[in-house]
Amino acid sequence: MSAVSRTQSEDDVRTAVGTSGICSPVTPDDIEQQPLLAKSKSERTPLPVFQLAVLCLVRLAEPIAYTQIFPYVNAMVEELHVTDNAADVGFYSGLVDSLFAVAQLFTIFQWGRLSDRIGRRPVILTGLLGVACGSFCFGLSKSFYQMLISRAMAGALSGNVAVVSSIIGEITDKTNQAQAFPLTGAFWCVGAIIGPLIGGTLSHPAERYPGVFGNYDFLKDRPYFLPCFISSLFTCFSITVAYFFLEETLPSKVLEKKLKAAAKAELLRSPSASSYGTLTPSMTPVRPRDPSVDTPSTCVATPATKPRAPSTLSLFLDQRVRNVLIAGFLLSFVCIGWETVFILWAYTPMSLGGLARKK
């Protein structure tokens, strides 16, 4: 390469287009003033407030149904004569308390996968319906086995915690997810406050409020039905709101809905068969697709191969997933353990080391 061509190449490298569109030489001072990292100009996407409000209402139903039995489950076990030994009341009430979470543990992953196939809305509505039926049947229980069955049914049919998180991830992006995801945890805490208030206030209503419920023999025979009924009623309200206002967010379902809407709009715009012999859409010949031409948004594209869903074992083998699971387990163990153990300690007679606060 000659010296002239080499000098010309160096001059080309050292030139840049200015704001006026005229090429000007780049000096060392200009290079030093340029930032090493470009500033991010992405703006935060507004939160879908209405959909998040519906999801929070859906999320609120589960902790209410889960915690409303805490204040009275020990008394219920004793009054149903599940055991004659007062020292064993905590064992049987612990089985009832934990069976909801145990049943949910073995079914929640399957509910999440099912929502990837049939959509988020059907799974959400099914989970809420299961919680409502389980709570209603628990209030009607007259034996220990009925308590266990109704509690397990409510837990097994409730996979909303996983599906709600999936919906939030689909209606938000990386700019606003940090604001959206904590809402579900906050409303779990709200439900964990409301649930025990309902259970402790409305149990034995005929004795506590004789002027209002004293004439109802049904409430005397089933003194724990009213808090379960109120919990089921709130869950039914959540079902109604979710049915009318919760939107489907599964990408395949959303795409299918858009394609149907586009096809319907195309049919409405197409001329009728009676207008001067124009071909209808069903009579229009199909031309082979030209690879050089982009497919319009109204055309149905060939479905891509779906990625294979990860197995449960592969998730547990991921170190990051294990860290999150361990942290969540420890937090839940401390919070839920404290609530149930403290109530049992307050109910236990003083001769067994408790506080004897039955009334």
Coordinates of C-alpha atoms in Angstrom, one line a residue:
M1 CA 0.0 0.0 0.0
S2 CA 1.4 3.4 -0.9
A3 CA 1.9 6.2 1.6
V4 CA -0.8 8.3 -0.2
S5 CA -3.5 5.6 0.1
R6 CA -2.6 4.9 3.7
T7 CA -2.8 8.6 4.6
Q8 CA -6.2 8.8 2.8
S9 CA -7.6 5.8 4.8
E10 CA -6.5 7.3 8.1
D11 CA -8.2 10.6 7.2
D12 CA -11.4 8.6 6.3
V13 CA -11.4 6.9 9.7
R14 CA -10.8 10.2 11.6
T15 CA -13.8 11.9 10.0
A16 CA -17.3 11.9 11.4
V17 CA -20.6 13.5 10.4
G18 CA -21.5 16.5 12.5
T19 CA -24.9 17.8 13.4
S20 CA -25.1 19.9 10.3
G21 CA -24.4 16.9 8.1
I22 CA -20.9 18.1 7.1
C23 CA -18.0 15.8 7.7
S24 CA -15.5 17.3 10.2
P25 CA -12.3 15.9 11.6
V26 CA -12.5 14.2 15.1
T27 CA -10.0 15.6 17.5
P28 CA -8.7 13.9 20.7
D29 CA -10.7 16.3 22.8
D30 CA -13.9 15.2 21.1
I31 CA -13.0 11.5 21.9
E32 CA -12.4 12.2 25.5
Q33 CA -15.7 14.0 25.9
Q34 CA -17.7 11.0 24.6
P35 CA -19.2 8.8 27.3
L36 CA -18.0 5.2 27.5
L37 CA -21.6 3.9 27.9
A38 CA -24.6 5.3 26.0
K39 CA -27.3 6.6 28.2
S40 CA -30.5 4.6 28.3
K41 CA -33.4 6.6 26.9
S42 CA -36.0 3.9 27.5
E43 CA -39.0 5.1 29.4
R44 CA -40.9 3.1 32.0
T45 CA -44.0 1.4 30.6
P46 CA -47.2 2.4 32.5
L47 CA -48.6 -0.3 34.7
P48 CA -51.8 -2.0 33.5
V49 CA -53.6 -0.9 36.7
F50 CA -57.0 -2.4 36.0
Q51 CA -55.7 -5.8 35.2
L52 CA -53.4 -5.7 38.2
A53 CA -56.4 -4.8 40.4
V54 CA -58.3 -7.8 39.1
L55 CA -55.3 -10.1 39.8
C56 CA -54.9 -8.7 43.3
L57 CA -58.6 -9.4 44.0
V58 CA -58.1 -12.9 42.7
R59 CA -54.9 -13.4 44.8
L60 CA -56.7 -12.1 47.9
A61 CA -59.2 -15.0 48.0
E62 CA -56.7 -17.7 48.7
P63 CA -55.0 -16.4 51.9
I64 CA -58.5 -15.6 53.3
A65 CA -59.6 -19.1 52.7
Y66 CA -56.3 -20.5 54.0
T67 CA -56.0 -18.5 57.2
Q68 CA -59.6 -18.1 58.3
I69 CA -59.6 -21.5 60.1
F70 CA -56.6 -20.7 62.2
P71 CA -58.5 -19.1 65.2
Y72 CA -60.9 -21.9 65.6
V73 CA -59.4 -25.1 64.2
N74 CA -58.1 -26.3 67.6
A75 CA -61.6 -25.8 69.2
M76 CA -63.2 -27.5 66.2
V77 CA -61.0 -30.5 66.6
E78 CA -61.8 -30.7 70.3
E79 CA -65.5 -30.2 69.8
L80 CA -65.8 -32.9 67.2
H81 CA -64.1 -35.3 69.6
V82 CA -61.3 -36.2 67.3
T83 CA -59.2 -37.0 70.3
D84 CA -59.9 -37.2 74.0
N85 CA -56.4 -36.2 74.9
A86 CA -55.9 -32.4 75.1
A87 CA -52.2 -32.9 74.4
D88 CA -53.0 -34.3 70.9
V89 CA -55.2 -31.5 69.7
G90 CA -52.2 -29.6 68.2
F91 CA -51.2 -32.7 66.2
Y92 CA -54.6 -33.1 64.5
S93 CA -55.2 -29.4 64.0
G94 CA -51.7 -29.2 62.5
L95 CA -52.7 -31.9 60.0
V96 CA -55.7 -29.9 59.0
D97 CA -53.7 -26.6 58.7
S98 CA -51.0 -28.1 56.6
L99 CA -53.0 -30.3 54.3
F100 CA -54.0 -27.3 52.2
A101 CA -50.4 -26.4 51.5
V102 CA -49.4 -30.1 51.0
A103 CA -52.1 -30.7 48.4
Q104 CA -51.2 -27.4 46.6
L105 CA -47.5 -28.4 46.6
F106 CA -48.1 -31.5 44.6
T107 CA -50.5 -29.9 42.1
I108 CA -49.4 -26.4 41.5
F109 CA -46.7 -27.3 38.9
Q110 CA -49.4 -29.2 36.9
W111 CA -51.8 -26.3 37.1
G112 CA -49.0 -24.1 35.7
R113 CA -48.4 -26.4 32.8
L114 CA -52.1 -26.8 32.1
S115 CA -52.4 -23.0 31.9
D116 CA -49.7 -23.0 29.1
R117 CA -52.0 -25.2 27.1
I118 CA -55.6 -24.1 27.7
G119 CA -55.0 -20.5 28.8
R120 CA -54.7 -18.6 32.1
R121 CA -58.3 -17.7 32.6
P122 CA -59.7 -21.2 32.8
V123 CA -57.1 -22.3 35.4
I124 CA -57.7 -19.1 37.4
L125 CA -61.5 -19.6 37.5
T126 CA -61.1 -23.4 38.3
G127 CA -58.8 -22.6 41.2
L128 CA -61.1 -20.0 42.6
L129 CA -64.1 -22.4 42.3
G130 CA -62.1 -25.1 44.1
V131 CA -61.2 -22.8 47.0
A132 CA -64.9 -21.7 47.3
C133 CA -66.2 -25.3 47.3
G134 CA -63.5 -26.4 49.7
S135 CA -64.2 -23.7 52.2
F136 CA -67.9 -24.2 52.0
C137 CA -67.6 -28.0 52.6
F138 CA -65.2 -27.4 55.5
G139 CA -67.9 -25.4 57.3
L140 CA -70.3 -28.3 56.9
S141 CA -67.8 -30.8 58.3
K142 CA -69.0 -33.0 61.2
S143 CA -66.0 -35.4 61.3
F144 CA -62.2 -35.2 61.1
Y145 CA -62.2 -37.0 57.7
Q146 CA -64.6 -34.5 56.2
M147 CA -62.3 -31.7 57.4
L148 CA -59.3 -33.4 55.7
I149 CA -61.1 -34.0 52.5
S150 CA -62.5 -30.5 52.1
R151 CA -59.1 -29.0 53.0
A152 CA -57.2 -31.1 50.6
M153 CA -59.8 -30.4 47.8
A154 CA -59.3 -26.6 48.3
G155 CA -55.5 -26.9 48.2
A156 CA -55.4 -29.3 45.2
L157 CA -57.6 -27.2 43.0
S158 CA -55.8 -24.0 43.9
G159 CA -52.9 -23.3 41.6
N160 CA -53.5 -19.6 41.2
V161 CA -50.3 -18.4 42.8
A162 CA -48.2 -19.7 39.8
V163 CA -50.7 -18.6 37.2
V164 CA -51.0 -15.1 38.6
S165 CA -47.3 -14.7 38.4
S166 CA -47.3 -15.8 34.8
I167 CA -50.0 -13.3 33.9
I168 CA -48.0 -10.5 35.6
G169 CA -45.0 -11.5 33.6
E170 CA -47.0 -11.4 30.4
I171 CA -48.7 -8.0 30.9
T172 CA -45.6 -6.2 32.1
D173 CA -42.0 -5.8 30.8
K174 CA -38.6 -5.2 32.4
T175 CA -39.3 -1.6 33.0
N176 CA -42.2 -2.0 35.3
Q177 CA -42.0 -5.6 36.6
A178 CA -40.3 -4.5 39.8
Q179 CA -43.4 -2.6 40.6
A180 CA -46.0 -5.2 39.6
F181 CA -44.6 -8.4 41.2
P182 CA -44.6 -7.3 44.8
L183 CA -48.3 -6.6 44.7
T184 CA -49.2 -10.2 44.9
G185 CA -47.1 -10.7 48.0
A186 CA -48.6 -7.6 49.6
F187 CA -52.1 -8.8 49.0
W188 CA -51.3 -12.2 50.5
C189 CA -50.4 -10.3 53.7
V190 CA -53.7 -8.4 53.5
G191 CA -55.6 -11.7 53.1
A192 CA -53.7 -13.2 56.0
I193 CA -54.9 -10.3 58.1
I194 CA -58.6 -10.5 57.0
G195 CA -58.8 -14.3 57.2
P196 CA -58.2 -14.7 60.9
L197 CA -60.4 -11.7 61.7
I198 CA -63.3 -13.5 59.8
G199 CA -62.6 -16.8 61.5
G200 CA -62.2 -15.5 65.0
T201 CA -65.1 -13.0 64.9
L202 CA -67.8 -15.2 63.2
S203 CA -67.2 -18.6 64.8
H204 CA -70.0 -19.7 67.2
P205 CA -72.2 -16.8 66.0
A206 CA -75.3 -18.1 67.8
E207 CA -73.5 -17.8 71.1
R208 CA -71.7 -14.6 70.5
Y209 CA -74.5 -12.7 68.7
P210 CA -77.7 -14.3 70.0
G211 CA -79.8 -11.3 69.0
V212 CA -78.8 -11.8 65.3
F213 CA -78.1 -15.6 65.0
G214 CA -79.6 -17.0 68.1
N215 CA -82.7 -18.4 66.3
Y216 CA -80.8 -20.4 63.7
D217 CA -80.5 -24.0 64.8
F218 CA -78.3 -24.7 61.8
L219 CA -75.6 -22.3 63.1
K220 CA -75.8 -23.9 66.5
D221 CA -75.3 -27.3 65.0
R222 CA -72.5 -26.1 62.8
P223 CA -70.9 -23.2 64.7
Y224 CA -68.0 -22.8 62.2
F225 CA -70.1 -22.6 59.0
L226 CA -70.5 -18.8 58.9
P227 CA -66.8 -17.8 58.6
C228 CA -66.4 -20.5 55.9
F229 CA -69.5 -19.2 54.1
I230 CA -68.2 -15.6 54.2
S231 CA -64.9 -16.8 52.8
S232 CA -66.6 -18.7 50.0
L233 CA -68.8 -15.7 49.3
F234 CA -65.8 -13.5 48.8
T235 CA -64.2 -16.1 46.5
C236 CA -67.4 -16.2 44.4
F237 CA -67.2 -12.5 44.1
S238 CA -63.6 -12.9 42.9
I239 CA -64.8 -15.5 40.4
T240 CA -67.4 -13.0 39.0
V241 CA -64.9 -10.2 38.6
A242 CA -62.3 -12.5 37.0
Y243 CA -64.9 -13.9 34.6
F244 CA -66.0 -10.6 33.2
F245 CA -62.8 -8.5 33.5
L246 CA -59.7 -10.7 33.5
E247 CA -58.2 -10.8 30.0
E248 CA -56.4 -13.9 28.5
T249 CA -52.7 -13.3 28.3
L250 CA -51.3 -16.6 27.0
P251 CA -49.4 -15.6 23.9
S252 CA -50.8 -18.3 21.7
K253 CA -54.3 -17.5 22.7
V254 CA -53.8 -13.8 22.2
L255 CA -52.3 -14.4 18.8
E256 CA -55.2 -16.6 17.9
K257 CA -57.7 -14.0 19.0
K258 CA -55.9 -11.3 16.9
L259 CA -55.9 -13.5 13.8
K260 CA -59.6 -14.2 14.2
A261 CA -60.3 -10.5 14.6
A262 CA -58.2 -9.7 11.5
A263 CA -59.9 -12.4 9.5
K264 CA -63.3 -11.1 10.5
A265 CA -62.4 -7.5 9.6
E266 CA -61.1 -8.7 6.2
L267 CA -64.4 -10.5 5.5
L268 CA -66.3 -7.3 6.4
R269 CA -64.1 -5.3 4.1
S270 CA -64.4 -7.8 1.2
P271 CA -67.0 -7.2 -1.5
S272 CA -70.0 -9.5 -1.6
A273 CA -70.4 -12.2 -4.2
S274 CA -73.3 -10.3 -5.9
S275 CA -71.3 -7.2 -6.7
Y276 CA -70.4 -7.4 -10.4
G277 CA -69.1 -11.0 -10.2
T278 CA -66.3 -10.3 -7.8
L279 CA -64.7 -13.3 -6.3
T280 CA -65.5 -14.0 -2.6
P281 CA -62.6 -14.8 -0.2
S282 CA -63.4 -18.5 -0.5
M283 CA -63.2 -18.3 -4.3
T284 CA -59.9 -16.3 -4.4
P285 CA -57.1 -18.4 -5.8
V286 CA -54.2 -19.0 -3.5
R287 CA -50.9 -17.8 -4.9
P288 CA -47.6 -19.4 -3.8
R289 CA -45.8 -17.3 -1.1
D290 CA -42.8 -15.3 -2.4
P291 CA -40.0 -15.6 0.2
S292 CA -38.8 -12.1 -0.7
V293 CA -42.2 -10.6 0.3
D294 CA -43.0 -10.2 4.0
T295 CA -46.1 -12.0 5.1
P296 CA -48.9 -9.5 6.1
S297 CA -50.1 -9.5 9.7
T298 CA -53.5 -10.8 8.6
C299 CA -52.1 -14.0 7.2
V300 CA -51.8 -17.1 9.2
A301 CA -48.1 -18.0 9.6
T302 CA -46.8 -21.5 9.9
P303 CA -46.7 -22.3 13.6
A304 CA -43.2 -22.5 15.0
T305 CA -41.9 -25.5 17.0
K306 CA -42.7 -24.9 20.7
P307 CA -39.7 -25.1 23.0
R308 CA -39.7 -28.1 25.3
A309 CA -40.9 -27.3 28.8
P310 CA -38.3 -27.8 31.5
S311 CA -38.8 -30.7 33.8
T312 CA -39.2 -30.4 37.6
L313 CA -35.8 -32.1 38.2
S314 CA -34.0 -29.7 35.9
L315 CA -35.5 -26.7 37.7
F316 CA -34.3 -28.1 41.1
L317 CA -30.8 -28.6 39.7
D318 CA -30.5 -24.9 38.8
Q319 CA -28.6 -23.2 41.6
R320 CA -30.5 -19.9 41.2
V321 CA -33.9 -21.7 41.4
R322 CA -32.7 -23.6 44.5
N323 CA -31.6 -20.4 46.2
V324 CA -35.0 -18.8 45.6
L325 CA -36.8 -21.9 46.9
I326 CA -34.8 -22.1 50.0
A327 CA -35.3 -18.4 50.8
G328 CA -39.1 -18.8 50.2
F329 CA -39.2 -21.9 52.3
L330 CA -37.5 -20.3 55.3
L331 CA -39.7 -17.2 55.1
S332 CA -42.9 -19.2 54.9
F333 CA -41.7 -21.5 57.7
V334 CA -41.2 -18.6 60.0
C335 CA -44.3 -16.7 59.2
I336 CA -46.9 -19.5 59.0
G337 CA -45.2 -21.5 61.8
W338 CA -45.5 -18.5 64.1
E339 CA -49.2 -17.9 63.4
T340 CA -50.3 -21.5 63.9
V341 CA -48.0 -22.3 66.9
F342 CA -48.9 -19.1 68.7
I343 CA -52.6 -19.8 68.3
L344 CA -52.1 -23.4 69.5
W345 CA -50.1 -22.2 72.5
A346 CA -52.8 -19.7 73.4
Y347 CA -55.5 -22.4 73.2
T348 CA -53.6 -25.1 75.1
P349 CA -54.5 -25.5 78.9
M350 CA -52.1 -24.1 81.4
S351 CA -51.5 -27.5 82.8
L352 CA -49.9 -28.4 79.4
G353 CA -47.8 -25.2 79.2
G354 CA -50.3 -23.1 77.3
L355 CA -52.2 -19.9 78.1
A356 CA -55.7 -21.4 78.3
R357 CA -57.2 -18.6 76.2
K358 CA -60.1 -20.6 74.8
K359 CA -62.7 -17.8 75.0

